[in-house]
Coordinates of C-alpha atoms in Angstrom, one line a residue:
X395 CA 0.0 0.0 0.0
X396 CA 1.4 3.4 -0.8
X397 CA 1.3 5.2 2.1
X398 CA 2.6 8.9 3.3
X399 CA 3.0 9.9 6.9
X400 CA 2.9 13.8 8.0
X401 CA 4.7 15.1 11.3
X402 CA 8.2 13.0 11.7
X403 CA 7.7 13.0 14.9
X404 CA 8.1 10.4 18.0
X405 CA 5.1 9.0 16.4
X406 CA 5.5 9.4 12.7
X407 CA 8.9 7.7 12.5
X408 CA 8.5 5.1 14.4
X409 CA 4.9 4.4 12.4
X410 CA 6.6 5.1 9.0
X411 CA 9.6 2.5 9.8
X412 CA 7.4 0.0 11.0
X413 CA 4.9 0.5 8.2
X414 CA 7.8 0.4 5.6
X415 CA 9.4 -2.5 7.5
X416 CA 5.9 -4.4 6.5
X417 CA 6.3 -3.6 2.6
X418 CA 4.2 -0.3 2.4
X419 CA 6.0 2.6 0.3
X420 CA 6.0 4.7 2.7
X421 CA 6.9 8.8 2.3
X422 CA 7.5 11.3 5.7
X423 CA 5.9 14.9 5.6
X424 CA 7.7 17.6 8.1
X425 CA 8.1 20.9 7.8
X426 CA 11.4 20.2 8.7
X427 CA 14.1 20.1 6.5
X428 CA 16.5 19.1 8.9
X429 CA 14.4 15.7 9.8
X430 CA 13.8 15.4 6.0
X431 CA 17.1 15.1 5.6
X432 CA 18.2 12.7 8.2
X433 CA 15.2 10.3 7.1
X434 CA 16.5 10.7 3.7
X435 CA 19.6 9.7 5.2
X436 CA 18.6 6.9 6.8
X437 CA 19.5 8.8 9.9
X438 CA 16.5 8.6 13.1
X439 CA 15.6 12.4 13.9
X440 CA 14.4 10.9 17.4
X441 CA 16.2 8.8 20.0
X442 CA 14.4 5.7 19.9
X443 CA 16.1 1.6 20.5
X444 CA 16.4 0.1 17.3
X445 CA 14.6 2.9 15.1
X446 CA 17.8 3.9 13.7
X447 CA 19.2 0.9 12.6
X448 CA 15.4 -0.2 10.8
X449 CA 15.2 3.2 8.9
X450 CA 18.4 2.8 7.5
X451 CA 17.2 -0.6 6.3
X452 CA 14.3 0.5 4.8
X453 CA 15.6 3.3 3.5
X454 CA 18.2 1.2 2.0
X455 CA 15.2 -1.1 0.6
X456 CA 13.6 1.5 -0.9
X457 CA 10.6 1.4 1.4
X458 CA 10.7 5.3 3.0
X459 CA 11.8 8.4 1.9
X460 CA 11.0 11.9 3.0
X461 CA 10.2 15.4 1.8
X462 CA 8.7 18.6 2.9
X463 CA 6.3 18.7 -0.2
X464 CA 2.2 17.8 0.8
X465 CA 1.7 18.0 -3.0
X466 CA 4.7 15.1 -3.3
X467 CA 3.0 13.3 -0.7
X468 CA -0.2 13.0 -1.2
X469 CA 0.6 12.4 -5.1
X470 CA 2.2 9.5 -4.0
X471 CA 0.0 8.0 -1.5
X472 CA -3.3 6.6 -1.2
X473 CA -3.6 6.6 2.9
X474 CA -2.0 9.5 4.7
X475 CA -1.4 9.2 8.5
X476 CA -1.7 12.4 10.6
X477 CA 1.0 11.9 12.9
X478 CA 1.5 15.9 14.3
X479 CA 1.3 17.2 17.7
X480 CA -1.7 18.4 19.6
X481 CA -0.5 20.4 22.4
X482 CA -1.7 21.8 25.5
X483 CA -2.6 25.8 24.7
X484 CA -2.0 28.1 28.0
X485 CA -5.5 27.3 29.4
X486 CA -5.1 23.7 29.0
X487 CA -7.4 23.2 25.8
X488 CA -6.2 20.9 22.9
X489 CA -4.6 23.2 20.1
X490 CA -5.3 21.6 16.9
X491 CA -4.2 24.0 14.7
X492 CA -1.1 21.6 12.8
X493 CA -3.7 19.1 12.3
X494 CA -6.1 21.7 10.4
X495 CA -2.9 22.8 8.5
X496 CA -2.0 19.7 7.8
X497 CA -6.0 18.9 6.6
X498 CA -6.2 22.1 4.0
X499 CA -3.3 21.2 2.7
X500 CA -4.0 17.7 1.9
X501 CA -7.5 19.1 0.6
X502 CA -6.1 21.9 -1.8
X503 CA -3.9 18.9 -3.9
X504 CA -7.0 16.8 -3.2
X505 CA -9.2 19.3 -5.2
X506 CA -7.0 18.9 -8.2
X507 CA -7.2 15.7 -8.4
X508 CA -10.1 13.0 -8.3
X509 CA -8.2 10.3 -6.9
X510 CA -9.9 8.5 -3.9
X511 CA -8.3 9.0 -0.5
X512 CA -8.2 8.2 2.9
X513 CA -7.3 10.3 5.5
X514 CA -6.1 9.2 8.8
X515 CA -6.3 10.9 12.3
X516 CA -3.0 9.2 14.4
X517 CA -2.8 12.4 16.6
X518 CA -4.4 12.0 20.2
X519 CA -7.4 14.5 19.6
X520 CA -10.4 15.5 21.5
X521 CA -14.1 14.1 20.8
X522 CA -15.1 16.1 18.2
X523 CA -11.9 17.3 16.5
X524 CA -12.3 14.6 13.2
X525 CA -16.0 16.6 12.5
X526 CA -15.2 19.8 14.1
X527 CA -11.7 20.1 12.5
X528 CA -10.9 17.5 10.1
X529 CA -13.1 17.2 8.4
X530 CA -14.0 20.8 7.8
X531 CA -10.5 21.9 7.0
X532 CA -10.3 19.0 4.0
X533 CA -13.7 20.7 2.9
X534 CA -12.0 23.9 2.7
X535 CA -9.2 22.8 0.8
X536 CA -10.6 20.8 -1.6
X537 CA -13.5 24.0 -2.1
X538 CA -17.0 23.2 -3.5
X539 CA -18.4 19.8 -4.5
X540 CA -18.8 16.6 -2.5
X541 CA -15.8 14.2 -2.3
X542 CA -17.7 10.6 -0.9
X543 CA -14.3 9.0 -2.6
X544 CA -12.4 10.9 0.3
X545 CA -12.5 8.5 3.4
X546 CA -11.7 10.0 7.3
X547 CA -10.6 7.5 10.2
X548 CA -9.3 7.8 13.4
X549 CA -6.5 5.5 14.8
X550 CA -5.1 6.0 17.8
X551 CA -1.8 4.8 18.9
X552 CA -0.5 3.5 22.0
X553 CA 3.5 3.5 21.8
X554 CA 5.8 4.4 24.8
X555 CA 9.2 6.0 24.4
X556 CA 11.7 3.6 24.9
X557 CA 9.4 0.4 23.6
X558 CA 8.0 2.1 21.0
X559 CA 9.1 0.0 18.1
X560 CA 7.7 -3.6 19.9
X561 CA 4.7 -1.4 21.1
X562 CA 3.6 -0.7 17.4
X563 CA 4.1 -4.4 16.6
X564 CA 2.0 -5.7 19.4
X565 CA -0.1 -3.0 20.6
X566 CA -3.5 -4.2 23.0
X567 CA -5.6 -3.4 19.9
X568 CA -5.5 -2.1 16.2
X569 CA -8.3 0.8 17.1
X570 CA -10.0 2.2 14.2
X571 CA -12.8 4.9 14.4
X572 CA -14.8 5.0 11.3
X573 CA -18.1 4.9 9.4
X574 CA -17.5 2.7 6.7
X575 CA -16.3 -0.8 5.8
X576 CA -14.3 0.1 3.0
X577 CA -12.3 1.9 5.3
X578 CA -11.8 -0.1 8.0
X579 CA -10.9 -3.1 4.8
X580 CA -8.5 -0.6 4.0
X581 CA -7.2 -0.2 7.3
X582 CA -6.7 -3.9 8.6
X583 CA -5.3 -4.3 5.1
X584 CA -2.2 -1.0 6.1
X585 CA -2.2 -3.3 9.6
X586 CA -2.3 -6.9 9.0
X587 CA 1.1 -8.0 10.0
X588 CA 0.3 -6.0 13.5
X589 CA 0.8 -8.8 16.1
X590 CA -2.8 -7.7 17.8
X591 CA -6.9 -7.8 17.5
X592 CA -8.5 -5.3 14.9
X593 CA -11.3 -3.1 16.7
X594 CA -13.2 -0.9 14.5
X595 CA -15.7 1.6 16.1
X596 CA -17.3 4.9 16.0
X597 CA -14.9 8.0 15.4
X598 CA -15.6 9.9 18.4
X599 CA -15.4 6.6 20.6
X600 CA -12.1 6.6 18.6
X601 CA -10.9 9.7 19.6
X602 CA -12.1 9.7 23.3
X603 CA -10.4 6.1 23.7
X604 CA -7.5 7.5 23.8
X605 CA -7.9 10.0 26.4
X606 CA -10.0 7.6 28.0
X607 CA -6.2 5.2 28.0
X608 CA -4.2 7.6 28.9
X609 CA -6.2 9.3 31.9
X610 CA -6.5 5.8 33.5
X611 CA -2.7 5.0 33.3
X612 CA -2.1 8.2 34.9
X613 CA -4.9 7.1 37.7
X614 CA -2.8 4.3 38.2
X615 CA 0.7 5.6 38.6
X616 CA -0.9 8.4 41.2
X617 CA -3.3 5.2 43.1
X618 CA 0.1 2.8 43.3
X619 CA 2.3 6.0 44.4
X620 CA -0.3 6.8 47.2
X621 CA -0.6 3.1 48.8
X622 CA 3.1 3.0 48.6
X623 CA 3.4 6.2 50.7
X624 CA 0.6 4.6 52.7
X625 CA 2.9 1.4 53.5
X626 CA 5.8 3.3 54.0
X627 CA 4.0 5.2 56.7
X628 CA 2.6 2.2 58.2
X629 CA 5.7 0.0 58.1
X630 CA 4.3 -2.6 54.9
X631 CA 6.3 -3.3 52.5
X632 CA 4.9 -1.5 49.2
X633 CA 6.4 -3.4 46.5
X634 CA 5.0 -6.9 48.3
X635 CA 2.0 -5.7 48.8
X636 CA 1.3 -4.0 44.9
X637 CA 3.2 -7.7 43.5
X638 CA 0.3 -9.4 44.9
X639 CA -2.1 -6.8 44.3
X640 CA -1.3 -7.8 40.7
X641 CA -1.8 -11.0 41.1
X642 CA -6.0 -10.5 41.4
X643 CA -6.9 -10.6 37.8
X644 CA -10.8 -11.3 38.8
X645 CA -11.4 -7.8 40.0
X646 CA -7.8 -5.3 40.6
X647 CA -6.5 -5.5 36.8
X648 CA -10.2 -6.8 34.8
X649 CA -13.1 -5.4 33.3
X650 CA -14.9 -5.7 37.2
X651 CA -16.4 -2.0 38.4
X652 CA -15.2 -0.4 34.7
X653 CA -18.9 -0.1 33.7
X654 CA -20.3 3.6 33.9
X655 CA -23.2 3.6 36.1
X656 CA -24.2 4.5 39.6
X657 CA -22.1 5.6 42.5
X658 CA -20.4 2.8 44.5
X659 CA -22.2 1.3 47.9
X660 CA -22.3 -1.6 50.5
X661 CA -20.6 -1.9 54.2
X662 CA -17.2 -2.5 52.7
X663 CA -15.7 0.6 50.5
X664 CA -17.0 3.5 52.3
X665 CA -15.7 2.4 56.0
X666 CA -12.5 1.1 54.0
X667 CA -12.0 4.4 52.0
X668 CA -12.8 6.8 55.3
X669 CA -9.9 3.8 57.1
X670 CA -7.2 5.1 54.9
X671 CA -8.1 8.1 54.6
X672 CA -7.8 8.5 58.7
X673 CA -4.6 6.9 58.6
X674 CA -3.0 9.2 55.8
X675 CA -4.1 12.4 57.7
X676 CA -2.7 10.7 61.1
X677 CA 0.2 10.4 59.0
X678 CA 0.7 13.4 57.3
X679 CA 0.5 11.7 54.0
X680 CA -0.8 13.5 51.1
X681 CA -3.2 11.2 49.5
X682 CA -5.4 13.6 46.7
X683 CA -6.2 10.6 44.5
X684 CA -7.9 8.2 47.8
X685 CA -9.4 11.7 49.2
X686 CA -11.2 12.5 46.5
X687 CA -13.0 9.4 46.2
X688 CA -16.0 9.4 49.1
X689 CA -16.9 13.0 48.0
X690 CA -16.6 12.0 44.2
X691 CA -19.3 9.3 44.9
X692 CA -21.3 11.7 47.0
X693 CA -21.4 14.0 44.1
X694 CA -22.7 10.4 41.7
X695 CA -24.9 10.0 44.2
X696 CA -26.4 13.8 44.5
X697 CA -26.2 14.0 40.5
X698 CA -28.6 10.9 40.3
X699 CA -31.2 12.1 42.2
X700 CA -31.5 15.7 40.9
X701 CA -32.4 14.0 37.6
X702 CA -34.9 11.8 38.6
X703 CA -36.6 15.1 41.2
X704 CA -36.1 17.2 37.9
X705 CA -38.5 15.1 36.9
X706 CA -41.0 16.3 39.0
X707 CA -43.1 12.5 38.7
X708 CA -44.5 11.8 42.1
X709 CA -43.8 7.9 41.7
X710 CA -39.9 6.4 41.4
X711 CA -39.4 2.9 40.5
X712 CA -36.4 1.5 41.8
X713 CA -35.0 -1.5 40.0
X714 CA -32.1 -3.8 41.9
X715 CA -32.2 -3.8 45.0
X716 CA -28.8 -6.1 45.7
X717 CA -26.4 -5.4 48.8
X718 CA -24.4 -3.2 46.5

């Protein structure tokens, strides 16, 4: 498949090598000329283990090449990735203004052409950014007319720095946001020697996924940080008591309590919670993740009951009424 990739960044090289290392003529797109010229070079712009020495062999094959040019690209290309940054603005928002760059200019050598495309979104955006950005900014570039032989997907990635390479080969799922199955045919075809399951779904379940990913691995770095300032205050030993932590696959690391849906109840967590909470104050342990959690259900709690008295029925039927 001939493929072009835009933004060399972390995420762009490491998805053209691996792409090129499957067979797929692969071109980079960065405003860059310096990283142009080190991909051309077979040189990695990033420090990555082993991403050097596979761009240099698929350069060498004749599998990647780079260049500043959009018109190049997209000329010669029938998927393009959208690998470019999203970063933070000063008030925190999402700044997506290189992706709607990136999206005009792909349009404007898209409306001199009528050659089918498919644009992908690889850049961790918000819910909302594919219809509110994307897709508008291809519209603009391409001008009047509809275009139903130009495709959008969204397909997030989950690499970390430093396994980045084996992370693209065996990822915890292919994810693919998008409304058609030509598309996602397309897609699994770009993916298919990708060591992992192929998910296809909506493209704003696509986009929030990702934020969805990330937001809980942070959770979990912040929850194991305060139980082990929690053992270290009370004399455990942290790294025991996390190992076998891990060990529970039935409800700590599984599907169990990840269902959205009422606040949390029952003898056990709230007396548990208020527990270590009382000993993290005795303590003088800052514990912001494990205190916010009684008042966060609270809030479930309050939040489920001003809809049903917004209402304003007289009669409530209450349906399940287990221990918990």
């Amino acid at each position: 498949m001939r493929v072009s990739v835009f933004g060399l960044g972390y995420v762009g090289c490491v998805t053209a090598a691996r792409l090129a290392e499957a067979g797929h003529k692969v071109v980079g797109v960065d405003l860059n000329d310096q990283k142009v010229a080190m991909i051309n070079s077979g040189v990695s712009p990033i420090v990555e283990p082993g991403l050097e020495e596979l761009l240099g062999r698929v350069k060498a094959a004749g599998h990647l090449r780079a260049t500043s040019s959009c018109e190049e690209a997209v000329a010669a290309s029938d998927v393009a990735l959208i690998c470019v940054g999203t970063p933070s603005q000063a008030n925190g928002r999402m700044s997506a203004e290189a992706l709607a760059r990136v999206c005009r200019g792909i349009g404007n050598v898209l409306g001199a052409t009528r050659k089918p495309y498919t644009v992908v979104v690889r850049s961790t955006v918000m819910p909302g950014t594919t219809a509110e950005v994307v897709m508008p900014a291809l519209r603009a570039g391409i001008g009047n007319g509809e275009r139903p032989d130009v495709k959008v997907a969204v397909n997030p990635e989950f690499m970390r720095e430093g396994t980045a390479l084996r992370d693209f080969q065996s990822p915890p799922f292919t994810l693919v946001g998008c409304e058609d199955k030509a598309t996602s045919w397309q897609l699994r075809e770009l993916y298919e020697k990708v060591d992992a399951q192929f998910v296809q779904t909506s493209v704003r379940t696509a986009e929030m996924l990702k934020y969805a990913s990330n937001a809980f691995h942070a959770l979990k770095v912040c929850f194991a940080n305060e139980i082990g300032d929690l053992c270290e205050a009370t004399r455990v030993d942290a790294r025991e008591v996390m190992r076998v932590f891990c060990l529970d696959h039935k409800l700590n690391l599984s599907d169990a309590y990840l269902k959205p849906g009422f606040a949390f109840g029952g003898s056990c967590l709230p007396k548990d919670i208020r527990a270590l909470n009382q000993v993290a104050r005795a303590a003088d342990v800052d514990t912001p993740v494990l205190s916010t959690l009684l008042p966060a259900n609270v809030a479930r709690i309050r939040a489920a009951a001003a809809t049903v008295l917004a209402t304003h029925k007289r009669r409530v039927g209450v349906v399940g009424l287990a221990f918990k």
